[in-house]
Amino acid sequence: MQFAVMELVIEKWIEPSKGYLHPFDVLFQQILSICQEHNGISYNHLIDRINKNHIFHSLLIQDVITLIQGMIEKEYVEVIKNSDELIVGLEGERILRSKDFYSVFMTSDEYEVMDGTKKIGRLDKAFIINVGDNIILGGRLWGIKDIDFDRSKVYVTKAVSGKKPTYTGSPGGIHKKIGEKMMEILCSKNEFHYINDIALAALNDVRRKYLWNGITADQRCIWIDKAEGTFETYTGTTITKTLVWMLRYFGVDAKIRDGVGRITIVNPEGILSILQKVKEKEWIGYT
């Protein structure tokens, strides 16, 4: 992956930000905050404050008005009688008392990790884990025995096998451009001036199976070894995770193998026909 990142840096590629087109949750918080700050603010002054805040530049004024009206109806804010001033309502006061109210930034959704009845830590839900996986937590190796998705709990015991851990810390994500550049490098014979002979030899060794099989950068491989296959997606983290859940929908035992988009498939027989079903299925409505 380091070669791919370095090449993209040389090409002056910068990963694009995702943006936040409809920050209604932040606007909701700001309306309560402004009303609390001023201990009452006129309707027009509130609208003016919102319009001058560049965070909300993508929101239509009618949508802002609709949100304020909805907050009045639900008693998050209240209109002072015989006035156009808005103050925090009863429901708004309840929210203001919450310790999390002033935290604008999204916190990660996590599992509690339990060894019997003892809590030993937390795992980020952004990382796909499976029963039977080994994880490193608190400097120790644990084996996952059960996952309670409804209660967000993972039950583990001390690992006795030497199986490689699939989780060693908070997961990172890569943009699909990085994965595509990795595949481009693997399918080429390009040499790089910034690496030594040892690194080049290692790279060429990895490249060998792609070049021998005439694989091009726009193709993706599934390497079969006995009863297990490795699906090399070489794309972004979000796409890889989505593919795993799609494959699982069709009953495939699929797991993310590493952070570069490789998926382990148990019993890969018939996987091409299943991928065709994944392609043909209408996924609208699934999240």
JSON list of N, CA and C in Angstrom, two decimals, residues 242-280:
[
{"chain": "A", "resi": 242, "resn": "THR", "atom": "N", "xyz": [-19.20, -3.42, 2.10]},
{"chain": "A", "resi": 242, "resn": "THR", "atom": "CA", "xyz": [-20.51, -3.62, 1.47]},
{"chain": "A", "resi": 242, "resn": "THR", "atom": "C", "xyz": [-20.55, -4.95, 0.74]},
{"chain": "A", "resi": 243, "resn": "LEU", "atom": "N", "xyz": [-19.47, -5.28, 0.04]},
{"chain": "A", "resi": 243, "resn": "LEU", "atom": "CA", "xyz": [-19.40, -6.55, -0.67]},
{"chain": "A", "resi": 243, "resn": "LEU", "atom": "C", "xyz": [-19.50, -7.74, 0.29]},
{"chain": "A", "resi": 244, "resn": "VAL", "atom": "N", "xyz": [-18.84, -7.63, 1.45]},
{"chain": "A", "resi": 244, "resn": "VAL", "atom": "CA", "xyz": [-18.91, -8.71, 2.43]},
{"chain": "A", "resi": 244, "resn": "VAL", "atom": "C", "xyz": [-20.35, -8.96, 2.87]},
{"chain": "A", "resi": 245, "resn": "TRP", "atom": "N", "xyz": [-21.07, -7.88, 3.18]},
{"chain": "A", "resi": 245, "resn": "TRP", "atom": "CA", "xyz": [-22.46, -8.05, 3.63]},
{"chain": "A", "resi": 245, "resn": "TRP", "atom": "C", "xyz": [-23.35, -8.55, 2.50]},
{"chain": "A", "resi": 246, "resn": "MET", "atom": "N", "xyz": [-23.09, -8.13, 1.28]},
{"chain": "A", "resi": 246, "resn": "MET", "atom": "CA", "xyz": [-23.86, -8.63, 0.14]},
{"chain": "A", "resi": 246, "resn": "MET", "atom": "C", "xyz": [-23.64, -10.13, -0.05]},
{"chain": "A", "resi": 247, "resn": "LEU", "atom": "N", "xyz": [-22.37, -10.56, 0.05]},
{"chain": "A", "resi": 247, "resn": "LEU", "atom": "CA", "xyz": [-22.07, -11.98, -0.08]},
{"chain": "A", "resi": 247, "resn": "LEU", "atom": "C", "xyz": [-22.72, -12.78, 1.04]},
{"chain": "A", "resi": 248, "resn": "ARG", "atom": "N", "xyz": [-22.69, -12.24, 2.24]},
{"chain": "A", "resi": 248, "resn": "ARG", "atom": "CA", "xyz": [-23.32, -12.93, 3.37]},
{"chain": "A", "resi": 248, "resn": "ARG", "atom": "C", "xyz": [-24.83, -13.05, 3.18]},
{"chain": "A", "resi": 249, "resn": "TYR", "atom": "N", "xyz": [-25.41, -12.06, 2.54]},
{"chain": "A", "resi": 249, "resn": "TYR", "atom": "CA", "xyz": [-26.85, -12.12, 2.25]},
{"chain": "A", "resi": 249, "resn": "TYR", "atom": "C", "xyz": [-27.19, -13.38, 1.45]},
{"chain": "A", "resi": 250, "resn": "PHE", "atom": "N", "xyz": [-26.29, -13.79, 0.57]},
{"chain": "A", "resi": 250, "resn": "PHE", "atom": "CA", "xyz": [-26.51, -14.98, -0.25]},
{"chain": "A", "resi": 250, "resn": "PHE", "atom": "C", "xyz": [-25.90, -16.24, 0.39]},
{"chain": "A", "resi": 251, "resn": "GLY", "atom": "N", "xyz": [-25.58, -16.16, 1.68]},
{"chain": "A", "resi": 251, "resn": "GLY", "atom": "CA", "xyz": [-25.13, -17.33, 2.41]},
{"chain": "A", "resi": 251, "resn": "GLY", "atom": "C", "xyz": [-23.66, -17.65, 2.31]},
{"chain": "A", "resi": 252, "resn": "VAL", "atom": "N", "xyz": [-22.87, -16.73, 1.77]},
{"chain": "A", "resi": 252, "resn": "VAL", "atom": "CA", "xyz": [-21.42, -16.97, 1.64]},
{"chain": "A", "resi": 252, "resn": "VAL", "atom": "C", "xyz": [-20.73, -16.66, 2.95]},
{"chain": "A", "resi": 253, "resn": "ASP", "atom": "N", "xyz": [-19.84, -17.55, 3.37]},
{"chain": "A", "resi": 253, "resn": "ASP", "atom": "CA", "xyz": [-19.02, -17.32, 4.56]},
{"chain": "A", "resi": 253, "resn": "ASP", "atom": "C", "xyz": [-17.85, -16.43, 4.15]},
{"chain": "A", "resi": 254, "resn": "ALA", "atom": "N", "xyz": [-18.04, -15.12, 4.28]},
{"chain": "A", "resi": 254, "resn": "ALA", "atom": "CA", "xyz": [-17.05, -14.14, 3.82]},
{"chain": "A", "resi": 254, "resn": "ALA", "atom": "C", "xyz": [-16.58, -13.28, 4.98]},
{"chain": "A", "resi": 255, "resn": "LYS", "atom": "N", "xyz": [-15.27, -13.02, 5.01]},
{"chain": "A", "resi": 255, "resn": "LYS", "atom": "CA", "xyz": [-14.68, -12.20, 6.06]},
{"chain": "A", "resi": 255, "resn": "LYS", "atom": "C", "xyz": [-13.62, -11.28, 5.44]},
{"chain": "A", "resi": 256, "resn": "ILE", "atom": "N", "xyz": [-13.54, -10.06, 5.96]},
{"chain": "A", "resi": 256, "resn": "ILE", "atom": "CA", "xyz": [-12.48, -9.16, 5.53]},
{"chain": "A", "resi": 256, "resn": "ILE", "atom": "C", "xyz": [-11.15, -9.66, 6.08]},
{"chain": "A", "resi": 257, "resn": "ARG", "atom": "N", "xyz": [-10.20, -9.83, 5.19]},
{"chain": "A", "resi": 257, "resn": "ARG", "atom": "CA", "xyz": [-8.91, -10.42, 5.58]},
{"chain": "A", "resi": 257, "resn": "ARG", "atom": "C", "xyz": [-7.91, -9.39, 6.08]},
{"chain": "A", "resi": 258, "resn": "ASP", "atom": "N", "xyz": [-7.90, -8.22, 5.45]},
{"chain": "A", "resi": 258, "resn": "ASP", "atom": "CA", "xyz": [-6.94, -7.19, 5.83]},
{"chain": "A", "resi": 258, "resn": "ASP", "atom": "C", "xyz": [-7.45, -5.83, 5.41]},
{"chain": "A", "resi": 259, "resn": "GLY", "atom": "N", "xyz": [-6.60, -4.82, 5.56]},
{"chain": "A", "resi": 259, "resn": "GLY", "atom": "CA", "xyz": [-7.01, -3.46, 5.28]},
{"chain": "A", "resi": 259, "resn": "GLY", "atom": "C", "xyz": [-6.84, -3.00, 3.85]},
{"chain": "A", "resi": 260, "resn": "VAL", "atom": "N", "xyz": [-6.47, -3.92, 2.95]},
{"chain": "A", "resi": 260, "resn": "VAL", "atom": "CA", "xyz": [-6.26, -3.52, 1.55]},
{"chain": "A", "resi": 260, "resn": "VAL", "atom": "C", "xyz": [-7.34, -4.09, 0.62]},
{"chain": "A", "resi": 261, "resn": "GLY", "atom": "N", "xyz": [-8.44, -4.56, 1.20]},
{"chain": "A", "resi": 261, "resn": "GLY", "atom": "CA", "xyz": [-9.57, -4.98, 0.38]},
{"chain": "A", "resi": 261, "resn": "GLY", "atom": "C", "xyz": [-9.60, -6.43, 0.00]},
{"chain": "A", "resi": 262, "resn": "ARG", "atom": "N", "xyz": [-8.91, -7.29, 0.74]},
{"chain": "A", "resi": 262, "resn": "ARG", "atom": "CA", "xyz": [-8.96, -8.72, 0.44]},
{"chain": "A", "resi": 262, "resn": "ARG", "atom": "C", "xyz": [-10.00, -9.39, 1.33]},
{"chain": "A", "resi": 263, "resn": "ILE", "atom": "N", "xyz": [-10.81, -10.25, 0.71]},
{"chain": "A", "resi": 263, "resn": "ILE", "atom": "CA", "xyz": [-11.90, -10.94, 1.40]},
{"chain": "A", "resi": 263, "resn": "ILE", "atom": "C", "xyz": [-11.64, -12.44, 1.37]},
{"chain": "A", "resi": 264, "resn": "THR", "atom": "N", "xyz": [-11.70, -13.08, 2.53]},
{"chain": "A", "resi": 264, "resn": "THR", "atom": "CA", "xyz": [-11.58, -14.53, 2.61]},
{"chain": "A", "resi": 264, "resn": "THR", "atom": "C", "xyz": [-12.94, -15.16, 2.43]},
{"chain": "A", "resi": 265, "resn": "ILE", "atom": "N", "xyz": [-13.03, -16.14, 1.52]},
{"chain": "A", "resi": 265, "resn": "ILE", "atom": "CA", "xyz": [-14.29, -16.83, 1.25]},
{"chain": "A", "resi": 265, "resn": "ILE", "atom": "C", "xyz": [-14.09, -18.32, 1.52]},
{"chain": "A", "resi": 266, "resn": "VAL", "atom": "N", "xyz": [-14.86, -18.84, 2.48]},
{"chain": "A", "resi": 266, "resn": "VAL", "atom": "CA", "xyz": [-14.81, -20.27, 2.79]},
{"chain": "A", "resi": 266, "resn": "VAL", "atom": "C", "xyz": [-15.71, -21.02, 1.80]},
{"chain": "A", "resi": 267, "resn": "ASN", "atom": "N", "xyz": [-15.21, -22.13, 1.28]},
{"chain": "A", "resi": 267, "resn": "ASN", "atom": "CA", "xyz": [-15.95, -22.92, 0.29]},
{"chain": "A", "resi": 267, "resn": "ASN", "atom": "C", "xyz": [-16.38, -22.04, -0.89]},
{"chain": "A", "resi": 268, "resn": "PRO", "atom": "N", "xyz": [-15.43, -21.59, -1.70]},
{"chain": "A", "resi": 268, "resn": "PRO", "atom": "CA", "xyz": [-15.73, -20.62, -2.77]},
{"chain": "A", "resi": 268, "resn": "PRO", "atom": "C", "xyz": [-16.38, -21.22, -4.01]},
{"chain": "A", "resi": 269, "resn": "GLU", "atom": "N", "xyz": [-16.72, -22.51, -4.00]},
{"chain": "A", "resi": 269, "resn": "GLU", "atom": "CA", "xyz": [-17.34, -23.12, -5.17]},
{"chain": "A", "resi": 269, "resn": "GLU", "atom": "C", "xyz": [-18.64, -22.39, -5.51]},
{"chain": "A", "resi": 270, "resn": "GLY", "atom": "N", "xyz": [-18.79, -22.01, -6.76]},
{"chain": "A", "resi": 270, "resn": "GLY", "atom": "CA", "xyz": [-19.99, -21.31, -7.22]},
{"chain": "A", "resi": 270, "resn": "GLY", "atom": "C", "xyz": [-19.99, -19.83, -6.92]},
{"chain": "A", "resi": 271, "resn": "ILE", "atom": "N", "xyz": [-18.84, -19.29, -6.49]},
{"chain": "A", "resi": 271, "resn": "ILE", "atom": "CA", "xyz": [-18.79, -17.88, -6.10]},
{"chain": "A", "resi": 271, "resn": "ILE", "atom": "C", "xyz": [-19.05, -16.93, -7.27]},
{"chain": "A", "resi": 272, "resn": "LEU", "atom": "N", "xyz": [-18.67, -17.34, -8.48]},
{"chain": "A", "resi": 272, "resn": "LEU", "atom": "CA", "xyz": [-18.89, -16.46, -9.64]},
{"chain": "A", "resi": 272, "resn": "LEU", "atom": "C", "xyz": [-20.37, -16.28, -9.92]},
{"chain": "A", "resi": 273, "resn": "SER", "atom": "N", "xyz": [-21.15, -17.35, -9.77]},
{"chain": "A", "resi": 273, "resn": "SER", "atom": "CA", "xyz": [-22.60, -17.23, -9.99]},
{"chain": "A", "resi": 273, "resn": "SER", "atom": "C", "xyz": [-23.24, -16.39, -8.89]},
{"chain": "A", "resi": 274, "resn": "ILE", "atom": "N", "xyz": [-22.70, -16.48, -7.67]},
{"chain": "A", "resi": 274, "resn": "ILE", "atom": "CA", "xyz": [-23.23, -15.66, -6.58]},
{"chain": "A", "resi": 274, "resn": "ILE", "atom": "C", "xyz": [-22.89, -14.18, -6.80]},
{"chain": "A", "resi": 275, "resn": "LEU", "atom": "N", "xyz": [-21.69, -13.91, -7.28]},
{"chain": "A", "resi": 275, "resn": "LEU", "atom": "CA", "xyz": [-21.34, -12.53, -7.60]},
{"chain": "A", "resi": 275, "resn": "LEU", "atom": "C", "xyz": [-22.24, -11.96, -8.68]},
{"chain": "A", "resi": 276, "resn": "GLN", "atom": "N", "xyz": [-22.65, -12.81, -9.62]},
{"chain": "A", "resi": 276, "resn": "GLN", "atom": "CA", "xyz": [-23.58, -12.38, -10.66]},
{"chain": "A", "resi": 276, "resn": "GLN", "atom": "C", "xyz": [-24.93, -12.02, -10.03]},
{"chain": "A", "resi": 277, "resn": "LYS", "atom": "N", "xyz": [-25.35, -12.80, -9.03]},
{"chain": "A", "resi": 277, "resn": "LYS", "atom": "CA", "xyz": [-26.61, -12.51, -8.33]},
{"chain": "A", "resi": 277, "resn": "LYS", "atom": "C", "xyz": [-26.49, -11.19, -7.56]},
{"chain": "A", "resi": 278, "resn": "VAL", "atom": "N", "xyz": [-25.32, -10.96, -6.96]},
{"chain": "A", "resi": 278, "resn": "VAL", "atom": "CA", "xyz": [-25.08, -9.70, -6.26]},
{"chain": "A", "resi": 278, "resn": "VAL", "atom": "C", "xyz": [-25.23, -8.53, -7.22]},
{"chain": "A", "resi": 279, "resn": "LYS", "atom": "N", "xyz": [-24.70, -8.71, -8.41]},
{"chain": "A", "resi": 279, "resn": "LYS", "atom": "CA", "xyz": [-24.75, -7.65, -9.43]},
{"chain": "A", "resi": 279, "resn": "LYS", "atom": "C", "xyz": [-26.18, -7.39, -9.89]},
{"chain": "A", "resi": 280, "resn": "GLU", "atom": "N", "xyz": [-26.95, -8.45, -10.03]},
{"chain": "A", "resi": 280, "resn": "GLU", "atom": "CA", "xyz": [-28.30, -8.32, -10.60]},
{"chain": "A", "resi": 280, "resn": "GLU", "atom": "C", "xyz": [-29.36, -7.93, -9.58]}
]
